[in-house]
Tab-separated table of C-alpha atoms in Angstrom:
chain	number	residue	atom	x	y	z
T	27	MET	CA	-39.218	-8.059	-44.422
T	28	THR	CA	-39.746	-9.920	-41.119
T	29	THR	CA	-39.056	-7.920	-37.973
T	30	LEU	CA	-37.223	-9.830	-35.273
T	31	PRO	CA	-38.884	-9.632	-31.818
T	32	LEU	CA	-35.848	-8.265	-30.001
T	33	SER	CA	-36.052	-6.394	-26.686
T	34	TYR	CA	-33.749	-3.780	-25.143
T	35	ILE	CA	-32.181	-2.850	-28.489
T	36	HIS	CA	-31.114	0.747	-29.124
T	37	ARG	CA	-30.007	1.661	-32.631
T	38	PHE	CA	-28.540	4.788	-34.179
T	39	ARG	CA	-26.551	5.855	-37.223
T	40	ASP	CA	-23.081	7.176	-36.403
T	41	ARG	CA	-21.410	10.140	-38.078
T	42	HIS	CA	-19.990	7.816	-40.753
T	43	GLY	CA	-23.461	6.635	-41.710
T	44	LYS	CA	-22.996	3.191	-40.183
T	45	MET	CA	-25.919	1.699	-38.262
T	46	ARG	CA	-24.926	0.627	-34.740
T	47	HIS	CA	-26.846	-1.471	-32.219
T	48	TYR	CA	-26.594	-1.585	-28.437
T	49	PHE	CA	-28.202	-3.842	-25.857
T	50	ARG	CA	-29.568	-1.630	-23.064
T	51	LYS	CA	-31.467	-3.330	-20.271
T	52	PRO	CA	-32.002	-1.634	-16.879
T	53	GLY	CA	-29.626	-3.052	-14.317
T	54	HIS	CA	-27.331	-4.534	-16.993
T	55	LYS	CA	-24.211	-3.246	-18.696
T	56	GLN	CA	-24.650	-1.609	-22.079
T	57	VAL	CA	-23.278	-3.952	-24.750
T	58	SER	CA	-22.329	-3.097	-28.321
T	59	LEU	CA	-23.752	-5.714	-30.713
T	60	PRO	CA	-21.825	-6.641	-33.890
T	61	GLY	CA	-23.274	-7.088	-37.343
T	62	MET	CA	-26.939	-6.728	-38.203
T	63	PRO	CA	-30.007	-8.151	-36.402
T	64	GLY	CA	-30.514	-11.755	-37.459
T	65	SER	CA	-26.872	-12.433	-38.265
T	66	LYS	CA	-25.092	-15.239	-36.428
T	67	GLU	CA	-22.655	-12.926	-34.612
T	68	PHE	CA	-25.391	-10.444	-33.670
T	69	MET	CA	-27.701	-13.098	-32.240
T	70	ALA	CA	-24.889	-14.795	-30.294
T	71	ALA	CA	-23.921	-11.494	-28.650
T	72	TYR	CA	-27.589	-10.608	-28.055
T	73	GLN	CA	-28.348	-13.921	-26.337
T	74	ALA	CA	-25.237	-13.582	-24.165
T	75	ALA	CA	-26.226	-10.062	-23.125
T	76	LEU	CA	-29.835	-11.127	-22.480
T	77	ALA	CA	-28.543	-13.866	-20.180
T	78	GLY	CA	-26.662	-11.263	-18.184
T	79	LYS	CA	-23.270	-12.383	-19.449
T	80	PRO	CA	-22.201	-9.701	-21.938
T	81	MET	CA	-19.822	-11.095	-24.523
T	82	GLU	CA	-16.825	-9.107	-25.623
T	83	ILE	CA	-17.326	-8.210	-29.248
T	84	ALA	CA	-15.548	-10.510	-31.652
T	85	ALA	CA	-12.198	-10.640	-29.919
T	86	GLU	CA	-11.072	-13.290	-32.380
T	87	ARG	CA	-11.869	-11.036	-35.358
T	88	THR	CA	-10.025	-7.925	-34.229
T	89	LYS	CA	-6.744	-7.133	-35.884
T	90	PRO	CA	-3.832	-7.564	-33.468
T	91	GLY	CA	-2.289	-4.332	-32.258
T	92	THR	CA	-5.287	-2.111	-33.091
T	93	PHE	CA	-7.416	0.035	-30.818
T	94	ASN	CA	-10.137	-2.581	-31.188
T	95	ALA	CA	-7.834	-5.297	-29.878
T	96	LEU	CA	-6.602	-3.092	-27.041
T	97	ILE	CA	-10.163	-2.285	-25.996
T	98	VAL	CA	-11.165	-5.960	-25.965
T	99	SER	CA	-8.090	-6.697	-23.845
T	100	TYR	CA	-8.836	-3.841	-21.448
T	101	TYR	CA	-12.442	-5.000	-20.967
T	102	GLN	CA	-11.047	-8.351	-19.807
T	103	SER	CA	-8.440	-6.844	-17.444
T	104	ALA	CA	-8.550	-6.735	-13.655
T	105	ASP	CA	-8.365	-2.935	-13.823
T	106	TRP	CA	-11.681	-2.887	-15.698
T	107	LEU	CA	-13.413	-5.636	-13.749
T	108	GLN	CA	-12.626	-3.960	-10.414
T	109	LEU	CA	-14.252	-0.663	-11.401
T	110	LYS	CA	-17.627	0.290	-9.931
T	111	PRO	CA	-20.518	-0.268	-12.399
T	112	ILE	CA	-21.209	3.466	-12.569
T	113	THR	CA	-17.563	4.128	-13.471
T	114	GLN	CA	-17.605	1.350	-16.050
T	115	ALA	CA	-20.626	2.968	-17.702
T	116	THR	CA	-18.840	6.322	-17.892
T	117	TYR	CA	-15.636	4.787	-19.233
T	118	ARG	CA	-17.488	2.617	-21.743
T	119	ASN	CA	-19.093	5.662	-23.354
T	120	LEU	CA	-15.649	7.215	-23.864
T	121	ILE	CA	-14.036	3.973	-24.999
T	122	GLU	CA	-16.718	3.210	-27.580
T	123	ARG	CA	-16.373	6.743	-28.933
T	124	LEU	CA	-12.649	6.112	-29.416
T	125	ARG	CA	-13.386	2.706	-30.939
T	126	THR	CA	-15.762	4.240	-33.489
T	127	GLN	CA	-13.212	6.821	-34.608
T	128	HIS	CA	-9.934	4.915	-34.293
T	129	GLY	CA	-10.776	1.210	-33.909
T	130	ASP	CA	-8.721	-0.055	-36.867
T	131	ASN	CA	-5.688	2.167	-36.195
T	132	LEU	CA	-2.533	0.535	-34.862
T	133	ILE	CA	-1.618	1.376	-31.277
T	134	THR	CA	2.103	1.519	-32.121
T	135	LEU	CA	1.509	4.337	-34.600
T	136	LEU	CA	-0.175	6.630	-32.084
T	137	GLU	CA	2.004	9.691	-31.391
T	138	ALA	CA	1.661	12.671	-29.069
T	139	LYS	CA	0.628	14.868	-32.018
T	140	HIS	CA	-2.281	12.535	-32.721
T	141	VAL	CA	-3.382	12.651	-29.086
T	142	ARG	CA	-3.198	16.470	-29.099
T	143	ASN	CA	-5.329	16.515	-32.229
T	144	ILE	CA	-7.962	14.252	-30.656
T	145	VAL	CA	-8.112	16.464	-27.576
T	146	ALA	CA	-7.987	19.742	-29.540
T	147	LYS	CA	-11.143	18.808	-31.435
T	148	LYS	CA	-12.941	19.098	-28.098
T	149	ALA	CA	-11.643	22.608	-27.340
T	150	ALA	CA	-15.210	23.960	-27.271
T	151	THR	CA	-16.088	21.417	-24.569
T	152	PRO	CA	-12.882	21.123	-22.499
T	153	ALA	CA	-14.365	18.790	-19.885
T	154	SER	CA	-15.187	16.303	-22.648
T	155	GLY	CA	-11.724	16.680	-24.177
T	156	ASN	CA	-10.020	16.107	-20.841
T	157	ALA	CA	-12.169	13.033	-20.222
T	158	LEU	CA	-11.001	11.575	-23.555
T	159	LEU	CA	-7.385	12.359	-22.645
T	160	LYS	CA	-7.789	10.580	-19.318
T	161	MET	CA	-9.282	7.559	-21.075
T	162	LEU	CA	-6.456	7.460	-23.607
T	163	ARG	CA	-3.923	7.501	-20.764
T	164	ILE	CA	-5.636	4.549	-19.131
T	165	LEU	CA	-5.645	2.608	-22.405
T	166	MET	CA	-1.990	3.452	-23.102
T	167	ARG	CA	-1.025	2.298	-19.623
T	168	HIS	CA	-2.747	-0.988	-20.369
T	169	ALA	CA	-0.926	-1.206	-23.720
T	170	ILE	CA	2.416	-0.777	-21.938
T	171	GLU	CA	1.517	-3.398	-19.332
T	172	MET	CA	0.580	-5.816	-22.120
T	173	GLY	CA	3.879	-5.143	-23.931
T	174	TRP	CA	2.199	-3.541	-26.926
T	175	ARG	CA	4.043	-0.251	-26.425
T	176	LYS	CA	7.163	0.855	-24.565
T	177	ASP	CA	6.157	4.495	-24.159
T	178	ASP	CA	3.077	6.569	-23.374
T	179	PRO	CA	2.229	9.095	-26.138
T	180	THR	CA	-0.175	10.897	-23.796
T	181	GLN	CA	2.513	11.660	-21.203
T	182	TYR	CA	3.339	15.187	-22.338
T	183	VAL	CA	-0.091	16.156	-23.671
T	184	ARG	CA	-1.582	18.868	-21.490
T	185	LYS	CA	-5.182	19.041	-20.413
T	186	LEU	CA	-7.420	21.682	-21.968
T	187	LYS	CA	-7.957	24.794	-19.886
T	188	ASN	CA	-11.388	24.673	-18.356
T	189	THR	CA	-12.581	27.980	-16.936
T	190	THR	CA	-15.984	26.659	-15.948
T	191	GLU	CA	-16.746	25.247	-12.511
T	192	GLY	CA	-18.717	22.290	-13.786
T	193	HIS	CA	-22.387	21.907	-12.947
T	194	GLN	CA	-24.077	25.145	-11.945
T	195	SER	CA	-25.286	25.360	-8.362
T	196	TRP	CA	-28.941	26.200	-7.789
T	197	SER	CA	-29.539	29.557	-6.115
T	198	GLU	CA	-32.161	30.118	-3.431
T	199	ASP	CA	-34.297	31.870	-6.025
T	200	ASP	CA	-34.044	28.834	-8.334
T	201	ILE	CA	-35.024	26.553	-5.453
T	202	ALA	CA	-38.024	28.725	-4.583
T	203	ARG	CA	-39.220	28.839	-8.203
T	204	PHE	CA	-39.076	25.066	-8.573
T	205	ARG	CA	-41.003	24.578	-5.327
T	206	SER	CA	-43.632	27.137	-6.280
T	207	TYR	CA	-44.337	25.227	-9.507
T	208	TRP	CA	-44.177	21.650	-8.230
T	209	PRO	CA	-46.284	21.043	-5.109
T	210	VAL	CA	-45.634	18.609	-2.283
T	211	GLY	CA	-47.055	15.256	-3.373
T	212	SER	CA	-45.737	15.452	-6.921
T	213	SER	CA	-43.001	13.117	-8.116
T	214	ALA	CA	-40.965	16.091	-9.329
T	215	ARG	CA	-41.012	17.695	-5.884
T	216	LEU	CA	-40.025	14.377	-4.280
T	217	ALA	CA	-37.041	14.014	-6.627
T	218	PHE	CA	-36.038	17.616	-5.968
T	219	GLU	CA	-36.110	17.354	-2.170
T	220	LEU	CA	-34.283	14.008	-2.187
T	221	LEU	CA	-31.475	15.516	-4.259
T	222	LEU	CA	-31.287	18.696	-2.191
T	223	TYR	CA	-31.556	17.256	1.328
T	224	THR	CA	-29.395	14.173	0.873
T	225	GLY	CA	-26.753	15.899	-1.248
T	226	GLN	CA	-26.261	12.683	-3.215
T	227	ARG	CA	-25.756	11.914	-6.887
T	228	SER	CA	-28.852	11.114	-8.933
T	229	ALA	CA	-27.535	7.546	-9.436
T	230	ASP	CA	-27.970	6.984	-5.692
T	231	VAL	CA	-31.117	9.052	-5.191
T	232	ARG	CA	-33.134	7.245	-7.862
T	233	VAL	CA	-32.741	3.866	-6.121
T	234	MET	CA	-33.527	5.012	-2.564
T	235	GLY	CA	-36.545	3.438	-0.885
T	236	TRP	CA	-38.111	2.871	2.517
T	237	GLN	CA	-35.773	-0.049	3.148
T	238	HIS	CA	-32.930	2.515	3.263
T	239	THR	CA	-34.469	4.473	6.141
T	240	ARG	CA	-34.088	3.725	9.842
T	241	ASN	CA	-34.168	5.797	13.003
T	242	GLY	CA	-34.911	8.958	11.082
T	243	LYS	CA	-31.923	8.558	8.774
T	244	ILE	CA	-31.309	7.447	5.194
T	245	ASP	CA	-28.683	4.737	4.789
T	246	VAL	CA	-26.712	5.396	1.603
T	247	LYS	CA	-24.008	3.316	-0.038
T	248	GLN	CA	-22.617	5.489	-2.812
T	249	SER	CA	-22.465	3.670	-6.138
T	250	LYS	CA	-19.428	5.635	-7.304
T	251	THR	CA	-17.227	5.458	-4.197
T	252	GLY	CA	-18.727	2.643	-2.144
T	253	ALA	CA	-18.829	5.009	0.856
T	254	ARG	CA	-21.473	4.222	3.492
T	255	LEU	CA	-23.348	7.265	4.798
T	256	LEU	CA	-26.132	7.793	7.341
T	257	ILE	CA	-27.904	11.070	6.586
T	258	PRO	CA	-30.562	12.502	8.945
T	259	VAL	CA	-33.899	13.152	7.239
T	260	HIS	CA	-34.594	16.907	7.172
T	261	PRO	CA	-38.167	17.909	8.123
T	262	SER	CA	-38.791	19.276	4.608
T	263	LEU	CA	-37.748	15.940	3.137
T	264	ALA	CA	-39.837	14.060	5.688
T	265	GLU	CA	-42.874	16.080	4.558
T	266	VAL	CA	-42.607	14.889	0.950
T	267	LEU	CA	-41.700	11.326	1.964
T	268	ASN	CA	-44.966	11.133	3.896
T	269	HIS	CA	-46.703	10.999	0.508
T	270	VAL	CA	-44.824	7.844	-0.537
T	271	PRO	CA	-46.682	4.595	0.292
T	272	ALA	CA	-45.187	2.694	3.216
T	273	GLY	CA	-42.886	-0.127	2.174
T	274	GLN	CA	-42.327	1.187	-1.357
T	275	MET	CA	-38.914	-0.149	-2.360
T	276	THR	CA	-38.092	2.840	-4.573
T	277	PHE	CA	-39.283	6.330	-3.699
T	278	LEU	CA	-39.108	7.568	-7.304
T	279	LEU	CA	-41.027	5.662	-9.966
T	280	THR	CA	-41.777	6.280	-13.623
T	281	GLY	CA	-45.307	6.774	-14.896
T	282	GLN	CA	-45.372	3.008	-15.522
T	283	GLY	CA	-44.449	2.305	-11.890
T	284	LYS	CA	-40.883	1.217	-12.685
T	285	THR	CA	-37.506	2.322	-11.365
T	286	PHE	CA	-35.874	5.078	-13.402
T	287	SER	CA	-32.874	4.244	-15.560
T	288	ALA	CA	-29.938	6.661	-15.382
T	289	GLY	CA	-30.810	8.305	-18.688
T	290	GLY	CA	-34.519	8.214	-17.990
T	291	PHE	CA	-34.159	10.047	-14.697
T	292	GLY	CA	-31.910	12.681	-16.257
T	293	ASN	CA	-34.457	13.326	-19.006
T	294	TYR	CA	-37.338	13.347	-16.523
T	295	PHE	CA	-35.727	15.870	-14.195
T	296	ARG	CA	-34.698	18.046	-17.129
T	297	ASP	CA	-38.325	18.181	-18.277
T	298	CYS	CA	-39.473	19.051	-14.734
T	299	ARG	CA	-36.948	21.875	-14.538
T	300	ARG	CA	-38.010	23.220	-17.925
T	301	ALA	CA	-41.678	23.074	-16.948
T	302	ALA	CA	-40.854	25.257	-13.941
T	303	GLY	CA	-39.322	27.833	-16.289
T	304	LEU	CA	-35.764	27.460	-14.971
T	305	PRO	CA	-32.689	27.957	-17.210
T	306	GLU	CA	-30.866	25.204	-19.095
T	307	GLY	CA	-27.708	25.449	-16.983
T	308	LEU	CA	-29.390	23.868	-13.969
T	309	SER	CA	-29.285	20.104	-13.509
T	310	ALA	CA	-29.911	17.407	-10.930
T	311	HIS	CA	-26.209	17.385	-10.052
T	312	GLY	CA	-26.397	21.137	-9.472
T	313	LEU	CA	-28.579	20.356	-6.441
T	314	ARG	CA	-25.678	18.388	-4.946
T	315	LYS	CA	-23.673	21.599	-5.227
T	316	ALA	CA	-26.550	23.583	-3.757
T	317	ALA	CA	-26.661	21.205	-0.789
T	318	ALA	CA	-22.945	21.785	-0.144
T	319	ARG	CA	-23.371	25.545	-0.585
T	320	ARG	CA	-26.220	25.663	1.906
T	321	LEU	CA	-24.232	23.702	4.466
T	322	ALA	CA	-21.288	26.073	4.070
T	323	GLU	CA	-23.496	29.143	4.418
T	324	ALA	CA	-25.094	27.621	7.526
T	325	GLY	CA	-21.644	27.588	9.120
T	326	CYS	CA	-20.920	23.860	8.840
T	327	SER	CA	-17.278	22.857	9.012
T	328	LEU	CA	-15.570	21.175	6.063
T	329	PRO	CA	-15.559	17.751	7.800
T	330	GLU	CA	-19.303	18.137	8.460
T	331	ILE	CA	-19.948	18.950	4.797
T	332	MET	CA	-17.804	15.989	3.739
T	333	ALA	CA	-19.846	13.729	6.029
T	334	ILE	CA	-23.023	14.597	4.107
T	335	GLY	CA	-21.669	14.519	0.566
T	336	GLY	CA	-19.348	11.580	1.082
T	337	TRP	CA	-16.292	13.382	-0.278
T	338	LYS	CA	-13.040	11.738	0.763
T	339	THR	CA	-10.762	14.772	0.643
T	340	PRO	CA	-11.167	18.471	1.510
T	341	LYS	CA	-10.163	19.324	-2.063
T	342	GLU	CA	-13.115	17.393	-3.465
T	343	ALA	CA	-15.559	19.073	-1.090
T	344	THR	CA	-14.114	22.536	-1.667
T	345	GLY	CA	-14.970	22.308	-5.334
T	346	TYR	CA	-18.630	21.977	-4.372
T	347	ILE	CA	-18.835	24.909	-1.968
T	348	ARG	CA	-17.280	27.578	-4.195
T	349	ALA	CA	-20.790	28.756	-4.975
T	350	ALA	CA	-21.339	29.749	-1.338
T	351	SER	CA	-22.351	33.406	-1.236
T	352	GLN	CA	-19.308	35.573	-0.511
T	353	GLU	CA	-21.535	38.298	0.889
T	354	HIS	CA	-23.404	35.884	3.154
T	355	MET	CA	-20.202	34.303	4.401
T	356	ALA	CA	-18.547	37.693	4.956
T	357	ASP	CA	-21.532	38.922	6.980
T	358	LYS	CA	-21.314	35.880	9.226
T	359	ALA	CA	-17.556	36.248	9.626
T	360	ILE	CA	-17.750	39.879	10.749
T	361	ALA	CA	-20.765	39.191	12.964
T	362	SER	CA	-18.753	36.539	14.778
T	363	LEU	CA	-16.247	39.256	15.779
T	364	LEU	CA	-18.831	41.584	17.256
T	365	ASP	CA	-19.314	41.818	21.014
T	366	PRO	CA	-23.027	41.199	21.648
T	367	ASN	CA	-22.817	43.394	24.764
T	368	GLN	CA	-21.777	46.505	22.841
């Protein structure tokens, strides 16, 4: 059998045993490809994706009124097109999961009990279940706007209780252990210090380069929020940046000298953390929490912390500083009441 010379194709077999294909090229949207490689519909979608113009999958072949049809319609809506690329990527993962499981089901037949059942299946991972519920609400809102439904079956479905606080913050001991294993000059140490001393998401850290630095500050435009931040370069960060060649457009590069993809960077940093002997609960995003924690413990005000992390509301920032040491903060609070002359 002849193998087609196709690039950027990712394939996997879903839980129903069906082989699925996705076009995944760095800097491009992930696109689901219909049919099998070599078929007319597959090659048409592949060529469109390769040209940077992803084609919605077989809109003319979807059954009217189904989840498939609703998803195609949503992908063409202003609500979708106005989302940030990073948000689109997150939503697309959820949407395609719903498409796989419920694509041929009629939207009009969806009831609250069905929504509760979908969410309940994720009880062991409440954050995932709540994300699916949020996505269903967005799709149902679109269905109502398009006149496909008159009511929202997700309206009275409650979110799953989530007792966790999300990504675990790195402790000072964790930070010390990582640094003791990965020396200054290593790519792992560079990634670590960028995450810790900018307090930014990995999606923004992995594309930073010398062109983003000026007057001792890093100029960041957050991919998720669009917020523009100027963050002073901490001396510890400056030390590791001194090992990056001048003019390099991306500080962090793969072993092949390329920019990391989102998934590639996540896998890379996970391997670095494991090599340092640190527990599975720690992640790159946990360093964003550690940055906020350190700022809080240093006595920074909430607006100052928000200025570093780019959070728009105090509520958002507060969720990141819960890990601040109660003992450390209490010591500082009482010390501030003491009369230094006594």
